[in-house]
Coordinates of C-alpha atoms and ligand atoms in Angstrom, one line a residue:
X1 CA 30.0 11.2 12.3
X2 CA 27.3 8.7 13.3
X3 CA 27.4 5.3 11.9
X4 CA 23.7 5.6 11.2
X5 CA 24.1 8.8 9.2
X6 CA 26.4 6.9 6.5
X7 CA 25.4 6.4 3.3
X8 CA 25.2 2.6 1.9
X9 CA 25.2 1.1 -1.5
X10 CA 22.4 -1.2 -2.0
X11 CA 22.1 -3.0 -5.2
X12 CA 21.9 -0.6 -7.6
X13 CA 21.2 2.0 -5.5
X14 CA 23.0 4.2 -2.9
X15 CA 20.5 5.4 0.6
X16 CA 21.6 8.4 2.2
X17 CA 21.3 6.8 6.0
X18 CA 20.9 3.4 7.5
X19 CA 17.4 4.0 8.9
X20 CA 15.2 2.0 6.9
X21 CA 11.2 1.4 7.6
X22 CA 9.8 -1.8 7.6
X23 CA 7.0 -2.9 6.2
X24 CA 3.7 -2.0 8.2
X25 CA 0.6 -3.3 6.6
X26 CA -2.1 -1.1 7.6
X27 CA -4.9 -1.6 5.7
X28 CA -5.5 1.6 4.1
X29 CA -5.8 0.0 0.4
X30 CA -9.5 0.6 -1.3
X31 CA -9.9 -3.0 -1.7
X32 CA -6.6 -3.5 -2.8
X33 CA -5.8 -0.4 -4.6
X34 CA -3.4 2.2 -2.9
X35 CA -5.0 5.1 -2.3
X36 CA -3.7 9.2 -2.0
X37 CA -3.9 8.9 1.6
X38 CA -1.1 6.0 1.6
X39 CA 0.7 8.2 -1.1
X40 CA 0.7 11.2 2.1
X41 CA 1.9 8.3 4.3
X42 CA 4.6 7.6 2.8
X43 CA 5.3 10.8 1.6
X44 CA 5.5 12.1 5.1
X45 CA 7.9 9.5 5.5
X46 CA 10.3 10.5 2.9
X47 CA 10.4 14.2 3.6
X48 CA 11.3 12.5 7.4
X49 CA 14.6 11.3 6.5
X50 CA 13.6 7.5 5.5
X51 CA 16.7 5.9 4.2
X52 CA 14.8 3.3 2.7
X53 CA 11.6 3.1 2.9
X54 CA 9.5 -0.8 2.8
X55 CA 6.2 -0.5 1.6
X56 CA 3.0 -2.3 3.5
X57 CA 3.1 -6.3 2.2
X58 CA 2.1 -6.3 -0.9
X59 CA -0.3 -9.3 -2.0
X60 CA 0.8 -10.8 -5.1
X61 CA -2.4 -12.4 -5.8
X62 CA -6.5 -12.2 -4.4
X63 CA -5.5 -16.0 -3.1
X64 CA -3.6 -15.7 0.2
X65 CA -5.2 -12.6 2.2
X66 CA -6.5 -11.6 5.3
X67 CA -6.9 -8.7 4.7
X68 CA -10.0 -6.4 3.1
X69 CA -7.9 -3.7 2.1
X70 CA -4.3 -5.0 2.0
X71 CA -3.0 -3.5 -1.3
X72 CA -2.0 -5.5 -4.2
X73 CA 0.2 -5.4 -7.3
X74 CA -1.7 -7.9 -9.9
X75 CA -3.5 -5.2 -11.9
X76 CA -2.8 -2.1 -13.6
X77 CA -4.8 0.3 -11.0
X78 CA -2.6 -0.9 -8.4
X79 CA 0.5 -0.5 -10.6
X80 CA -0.7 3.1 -11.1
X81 CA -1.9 3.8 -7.2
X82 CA 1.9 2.6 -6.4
X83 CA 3.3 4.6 -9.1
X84 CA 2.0 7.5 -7.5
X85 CA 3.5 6.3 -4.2
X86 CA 7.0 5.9 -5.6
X87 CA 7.2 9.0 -7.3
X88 CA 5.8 10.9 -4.6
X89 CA 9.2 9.1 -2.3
X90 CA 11.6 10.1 -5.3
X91 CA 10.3 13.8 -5.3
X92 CA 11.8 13.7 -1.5
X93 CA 15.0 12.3 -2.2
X94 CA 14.2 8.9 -0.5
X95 CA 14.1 5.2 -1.9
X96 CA 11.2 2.8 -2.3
X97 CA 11.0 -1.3 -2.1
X98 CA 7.6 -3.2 -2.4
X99 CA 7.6 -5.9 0.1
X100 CA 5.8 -8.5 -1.8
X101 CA 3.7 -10.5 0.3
X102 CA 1.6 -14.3 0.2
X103 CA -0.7 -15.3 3.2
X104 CA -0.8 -18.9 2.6
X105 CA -2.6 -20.8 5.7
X106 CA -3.6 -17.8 7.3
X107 CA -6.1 -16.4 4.6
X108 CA -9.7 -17.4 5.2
X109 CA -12.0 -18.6 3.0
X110 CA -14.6 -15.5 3.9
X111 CA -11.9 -13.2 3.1
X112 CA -13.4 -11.0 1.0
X113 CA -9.8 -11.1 -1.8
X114 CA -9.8 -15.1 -0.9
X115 CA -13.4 -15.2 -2.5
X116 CA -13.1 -13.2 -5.4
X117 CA -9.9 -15.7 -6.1
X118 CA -12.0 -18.4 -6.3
X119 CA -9.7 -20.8 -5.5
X120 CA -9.1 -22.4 -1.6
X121 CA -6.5 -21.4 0.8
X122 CA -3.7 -22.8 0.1
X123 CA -0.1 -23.8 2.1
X124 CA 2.6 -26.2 1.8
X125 CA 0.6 -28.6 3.8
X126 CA -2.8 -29.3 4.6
X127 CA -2.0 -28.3 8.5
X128 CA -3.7 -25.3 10.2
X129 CA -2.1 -22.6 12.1
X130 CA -3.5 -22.6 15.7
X131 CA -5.2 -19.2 16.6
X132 CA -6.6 -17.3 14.4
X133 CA -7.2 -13.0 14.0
X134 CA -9.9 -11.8 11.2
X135 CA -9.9 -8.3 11.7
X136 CA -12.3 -7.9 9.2
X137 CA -14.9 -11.3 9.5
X138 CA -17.6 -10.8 12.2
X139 CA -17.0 -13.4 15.2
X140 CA -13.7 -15.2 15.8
X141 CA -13.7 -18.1 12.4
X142 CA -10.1 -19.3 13.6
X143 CA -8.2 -20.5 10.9
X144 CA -8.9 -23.4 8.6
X145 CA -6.9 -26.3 7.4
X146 CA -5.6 -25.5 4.1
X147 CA -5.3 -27.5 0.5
X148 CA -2.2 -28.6 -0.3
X149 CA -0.4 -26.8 -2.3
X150 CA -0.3 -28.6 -5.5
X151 CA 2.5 -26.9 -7.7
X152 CA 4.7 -23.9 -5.6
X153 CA 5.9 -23.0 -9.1
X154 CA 2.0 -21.8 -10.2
X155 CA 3.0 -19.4 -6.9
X156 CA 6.4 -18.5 -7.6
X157 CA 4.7 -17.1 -10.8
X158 CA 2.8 -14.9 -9.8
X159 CA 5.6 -13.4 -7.5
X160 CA 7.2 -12.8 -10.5
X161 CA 4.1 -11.4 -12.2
X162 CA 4.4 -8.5 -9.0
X163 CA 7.7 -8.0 -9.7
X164 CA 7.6 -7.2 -13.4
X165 CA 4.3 -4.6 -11.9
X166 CA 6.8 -3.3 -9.5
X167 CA 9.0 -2.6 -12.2
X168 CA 6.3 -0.4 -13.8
X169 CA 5.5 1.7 -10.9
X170 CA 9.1 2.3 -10.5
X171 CA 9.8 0.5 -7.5
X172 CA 13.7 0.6 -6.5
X173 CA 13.7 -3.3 -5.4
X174 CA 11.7 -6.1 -4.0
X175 CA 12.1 -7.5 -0.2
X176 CA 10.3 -10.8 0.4
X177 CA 8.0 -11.2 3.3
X178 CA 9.8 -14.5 4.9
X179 CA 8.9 -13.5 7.9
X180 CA 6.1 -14.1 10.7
X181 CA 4.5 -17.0 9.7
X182 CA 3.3 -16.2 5.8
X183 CA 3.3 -18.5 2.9
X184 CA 7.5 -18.5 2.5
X185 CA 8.0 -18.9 6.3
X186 CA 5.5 -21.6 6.4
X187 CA 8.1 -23.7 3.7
X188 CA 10.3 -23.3 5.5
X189 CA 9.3 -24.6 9.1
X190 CA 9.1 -28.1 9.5
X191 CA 5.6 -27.2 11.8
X192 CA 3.7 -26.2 8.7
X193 CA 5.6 -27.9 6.0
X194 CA 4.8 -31.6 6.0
X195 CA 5.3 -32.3 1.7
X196 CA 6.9 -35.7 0.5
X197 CA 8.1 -33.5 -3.0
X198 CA 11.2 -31.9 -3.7
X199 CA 9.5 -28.6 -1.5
X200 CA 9.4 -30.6 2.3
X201 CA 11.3 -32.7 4.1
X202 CA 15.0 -32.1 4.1
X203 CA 16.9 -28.3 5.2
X204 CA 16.9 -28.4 1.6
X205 CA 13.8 -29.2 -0.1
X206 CA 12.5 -26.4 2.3
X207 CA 14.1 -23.7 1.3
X208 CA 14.0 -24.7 -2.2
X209 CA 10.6 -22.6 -3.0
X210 CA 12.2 -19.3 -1.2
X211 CA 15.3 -20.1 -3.6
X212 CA 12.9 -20.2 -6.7
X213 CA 11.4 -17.4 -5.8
X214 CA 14.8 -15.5 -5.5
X215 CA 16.0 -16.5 -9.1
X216 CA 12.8 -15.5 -10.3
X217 CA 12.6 -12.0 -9.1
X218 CA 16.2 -11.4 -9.6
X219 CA 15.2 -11.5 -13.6
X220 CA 13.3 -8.7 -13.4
X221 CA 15.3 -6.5 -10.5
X222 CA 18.8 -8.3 -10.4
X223 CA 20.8 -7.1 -7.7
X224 CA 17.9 -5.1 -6.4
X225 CA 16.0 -7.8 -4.3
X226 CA 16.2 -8.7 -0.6
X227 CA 14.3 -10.5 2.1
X228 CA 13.3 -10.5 5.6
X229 CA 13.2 -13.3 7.5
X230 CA 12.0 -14.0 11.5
X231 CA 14.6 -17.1 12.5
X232 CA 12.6 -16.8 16.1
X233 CA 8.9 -17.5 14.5
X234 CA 6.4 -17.3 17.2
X235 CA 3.4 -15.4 15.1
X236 CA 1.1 -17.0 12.8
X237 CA 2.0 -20.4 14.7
X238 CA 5.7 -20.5 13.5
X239 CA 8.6 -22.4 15.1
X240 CA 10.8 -25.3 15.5
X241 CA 13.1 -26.6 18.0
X242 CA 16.5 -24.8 18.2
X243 CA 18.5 -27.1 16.2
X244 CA 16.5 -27.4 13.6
X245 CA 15.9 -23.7 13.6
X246 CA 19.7 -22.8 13.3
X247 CA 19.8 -26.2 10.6
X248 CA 17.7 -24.4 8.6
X249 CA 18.1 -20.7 8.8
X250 CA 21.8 -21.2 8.6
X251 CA 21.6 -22.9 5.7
X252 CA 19.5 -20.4 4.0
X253 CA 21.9 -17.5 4.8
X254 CA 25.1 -20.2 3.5
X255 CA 23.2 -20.5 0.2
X256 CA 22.4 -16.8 0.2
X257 CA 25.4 -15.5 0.5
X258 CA 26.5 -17.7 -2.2
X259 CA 24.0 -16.8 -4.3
X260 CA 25.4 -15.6 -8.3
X261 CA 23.9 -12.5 -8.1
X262 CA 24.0 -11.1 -4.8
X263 CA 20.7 -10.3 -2.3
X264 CA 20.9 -6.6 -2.1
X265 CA 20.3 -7.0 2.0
X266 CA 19.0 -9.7 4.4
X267 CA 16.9 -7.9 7.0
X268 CA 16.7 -10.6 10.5
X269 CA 14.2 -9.7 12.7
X270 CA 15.0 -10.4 16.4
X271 CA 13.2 -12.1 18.7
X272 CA 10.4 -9.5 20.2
X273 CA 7.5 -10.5 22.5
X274 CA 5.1 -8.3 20.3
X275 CA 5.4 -11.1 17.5
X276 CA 5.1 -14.1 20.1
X277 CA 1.6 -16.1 20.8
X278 CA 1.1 -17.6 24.0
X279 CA -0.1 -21.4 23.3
X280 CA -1.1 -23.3 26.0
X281 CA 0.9 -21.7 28.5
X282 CA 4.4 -21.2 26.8
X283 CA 5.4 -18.5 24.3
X284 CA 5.2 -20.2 20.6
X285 CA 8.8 -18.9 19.5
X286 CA 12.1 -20.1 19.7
X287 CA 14.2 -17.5 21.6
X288 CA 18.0 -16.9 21.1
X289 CA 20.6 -14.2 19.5
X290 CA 19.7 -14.5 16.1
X291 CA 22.6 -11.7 15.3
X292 CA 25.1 -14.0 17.1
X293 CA 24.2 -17.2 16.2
X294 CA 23.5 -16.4 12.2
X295 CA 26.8 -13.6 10.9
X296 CA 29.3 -16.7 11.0
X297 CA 26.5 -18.0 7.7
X298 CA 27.5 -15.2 5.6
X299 CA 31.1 -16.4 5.0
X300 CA 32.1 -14.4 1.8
X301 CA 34.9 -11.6 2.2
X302 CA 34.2 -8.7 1.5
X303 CA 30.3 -9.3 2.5
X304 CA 28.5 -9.6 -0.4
X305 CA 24.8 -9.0 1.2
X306 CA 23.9 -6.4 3.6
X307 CA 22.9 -7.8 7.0
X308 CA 19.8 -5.5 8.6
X309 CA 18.3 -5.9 11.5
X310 CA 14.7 -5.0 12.6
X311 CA 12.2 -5.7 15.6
X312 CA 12.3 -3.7 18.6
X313 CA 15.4 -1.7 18.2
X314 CA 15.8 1.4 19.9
X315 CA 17.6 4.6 18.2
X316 CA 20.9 4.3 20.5
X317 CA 21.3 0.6 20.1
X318 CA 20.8 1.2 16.5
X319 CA 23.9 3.3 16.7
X320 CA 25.4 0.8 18.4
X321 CA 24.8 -2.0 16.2
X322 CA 25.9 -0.1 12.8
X323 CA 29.0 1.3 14.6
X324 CA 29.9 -1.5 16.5
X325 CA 33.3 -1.9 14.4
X326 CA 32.7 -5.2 13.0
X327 CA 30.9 -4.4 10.4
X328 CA 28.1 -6.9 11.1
X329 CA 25.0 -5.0 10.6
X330 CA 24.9 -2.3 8.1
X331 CA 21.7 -0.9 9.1
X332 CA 18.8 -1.0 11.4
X333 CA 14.7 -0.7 10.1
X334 CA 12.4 0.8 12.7
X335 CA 8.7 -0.2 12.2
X336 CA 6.1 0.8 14.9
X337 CA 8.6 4.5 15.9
X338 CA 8.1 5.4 11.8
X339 CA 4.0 4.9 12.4
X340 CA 4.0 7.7 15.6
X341 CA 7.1 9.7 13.8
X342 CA 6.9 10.9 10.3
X343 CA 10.8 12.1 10.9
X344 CA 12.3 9.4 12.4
X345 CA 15.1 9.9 11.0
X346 CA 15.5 13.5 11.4
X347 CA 14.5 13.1 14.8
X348 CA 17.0 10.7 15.6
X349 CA 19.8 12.7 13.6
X350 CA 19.0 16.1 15.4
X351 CA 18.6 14.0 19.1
X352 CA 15.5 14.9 19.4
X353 CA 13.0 13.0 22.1
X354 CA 10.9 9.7 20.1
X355 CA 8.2 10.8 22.5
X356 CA 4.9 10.2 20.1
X357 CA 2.5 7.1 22.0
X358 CA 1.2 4.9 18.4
X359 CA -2.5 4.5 19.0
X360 CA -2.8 1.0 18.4
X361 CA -6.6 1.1 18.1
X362 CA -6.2 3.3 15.3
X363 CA -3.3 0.7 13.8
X364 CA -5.5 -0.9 10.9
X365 CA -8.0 1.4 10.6
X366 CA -11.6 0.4 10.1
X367 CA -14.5 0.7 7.9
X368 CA -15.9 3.9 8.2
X369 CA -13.4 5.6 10.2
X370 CA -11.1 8.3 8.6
X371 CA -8.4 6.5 7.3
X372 CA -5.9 9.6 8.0
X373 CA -6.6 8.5 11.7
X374 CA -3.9 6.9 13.6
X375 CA -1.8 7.0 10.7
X376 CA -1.6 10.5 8.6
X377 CA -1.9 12.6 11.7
X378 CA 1.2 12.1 13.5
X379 CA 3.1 15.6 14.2
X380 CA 6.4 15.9 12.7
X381 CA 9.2 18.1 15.3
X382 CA 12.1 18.1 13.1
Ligands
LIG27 C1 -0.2 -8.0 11.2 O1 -1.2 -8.6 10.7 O2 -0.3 -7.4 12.2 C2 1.0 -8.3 10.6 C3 1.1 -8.3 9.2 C4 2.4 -8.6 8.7 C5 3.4 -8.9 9.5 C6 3.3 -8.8 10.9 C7 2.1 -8.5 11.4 O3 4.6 -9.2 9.0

């Protein structure tokens, strides 16, 4: 029996496999409403075998985008566009978390969401990302130095907001965008996060917001809420030095795995080149082993959160990884193979080739194109 094909108690919930998808945000929100044409998305998905399937990020509020048609979950057209969404994945036997999701620094103030919000772009610390990729605004703007966040709690509020929405369209759990440079990430690296409050400075005051948001969510999903996190950075502008990268990370995953009520899974993204910048000459991220050098952090017997990994991960080492013995990594989420194969899962279950080129022109769509393009029109073959 393959290690892969195993079911696996989540939270509250049991998945029939340990093939998860990961979060792909592809822009196929109407402004930031999700749409029948994400519902067939993810629908395909489902009927594919998904274990688990993470939605696109979610924005939790107009403030913090890049995106023109990221979706949302603030407002009750969104609740009901996702509503549609989950129970669409429920009719095919497959589970559903909304990846909930805050830009910080690398909104824009000509973001179409960011000025409808009203308000500026915001970040831990008045300190701009270098680079800078606006699909959506003509010419190349860069990003801008951001405000100051004044209070994280107004922002850990309306996280919580998201989740109680979530709740409504029936989501199965929430998983954290830590990852990749966005608002939680950007607490949490010393690069970005230059506060003299109880949110900067120290391993501790960094993590602090990420903690807050934690407790918060778990009141409204409990043991149904995990995260992903990028320990490498590189995009967005993200990293530190070794040290202080395995400082911090590991101390996260210490007070994690200590938390009262359980995560339901971590998911670790290792370090892939894709989700690298080249800065003046040298790669931006901090490369090592992130599955060596962070399981020793989860220290409780048996394991009380899920370790998954994500990020370049092809089907046999998957098998490898989940089977390995050890009982390290419980599953594996594929993101860029679920875009160019609907069944996945099926495919990889029946060993059958994972043969489909993604189009990456067609990855975000654009306005006027057909959004089914590069994104409903992949051919199942299981
Ligand atoms: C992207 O803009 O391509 C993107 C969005 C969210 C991610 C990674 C990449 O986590």
């Amino acid at each position: 029996m393959s290690a892969l094909f195993t079911p696996l108690k989540l939270g509250t919930i049991v998945i029939p496999n340990r093939i998860g998808m990961a979060a792909l945000t592809r822009n196929r929100a109407t402004g930031t409403i999700p749409t029948d044409v994400m519902r067939e998305h993810y629908l395909q998905r489902a009927q594919g075998g998904a274990g688990l399937i993470v939605t696109d990020a979610v924005l939790v509020s107009r403030q913090g985008t890049e995106w023109q048609d990221a979706p949302g979950l603030w407002d009750q057209a969104q609740v009901e566009g996702w509503k549609k969404i989950v129970d669409a994945v429920h009719g095919a036997g497959s589970k559903i978390y909304a990846q909930l999701w805050h830009t910080g620094r690398v909104s824009h103030p000509e973001a179409p969401q960011q000025i409808l919000a009203g308000v500026p772009v915001y970040a831990p610390s008045a300190i701009s990302a270098r680079g800078g990729k606006f699909r959506f605004i003509p010419g190349a703007p860069g990003y801008v130095t951001p405000t100051e966040l004044p209070d994280p709690k107004t922002v850990v509020a309306l996280f919580k907001e998201a989740a109680v929405n979530a709740k409504k369209a029936g989501f199965d759990g929430i998983e954290f965008h830590g990852a990749n440079g966005y608002l939680i990430h950007q607490f949490l690296d010393s690069s970005s996060n230059h506060r003299t409050d109880e949110y900067g400075g120290s391993v501790e005051n960094r993590a602090r917001f990420v903690l807050e948001l934690i407790a918060a969510v778990q009141d409204v999903f409990g043991p149904d809420v995990a995260i992903k996190l990028s320990p490498c950075g590189g995009y967005n502008d993200m990293g530190m030095p070794l040290s202080e990268t395995i400082a911090t990370f590991g101390y996260l995953l210490a007070q994690i795995d200590a938390l009262p009520t359980p995560l339901s899974y971590v998911c670790l993204a290792l370090y892939n080149p894709y989700l690298d910048i080249e800065l003046e000459g040298t790669m931006r991220g901090t490369t090592h082993d992130v599955l060596q050098t962070y399981k020793g952090y989860f220290k409780s017997k048996p394991r009380r959160t899920k370790l998954f990994l994500n990020s370049g991960i092809q089907p046999d080492q998957a098998e490898t990884f989940v089977g390995d013995g050890e009982g390290d990594v419980a599953g594996i989420f594929f993101g860029l193979a679920w875009i160019a194969h609907p069944d996945l899962a099926k495919r990889i279950q029946a060993n059958k080739p994972i043969d489909n080129a993604v189009d990456l022109t067609k990855l975000y769509g654009a306005p006027g194109v057909d959004p089914n393009l590069g994104y409903n029109d992949y051919k199942a073959a299981v």
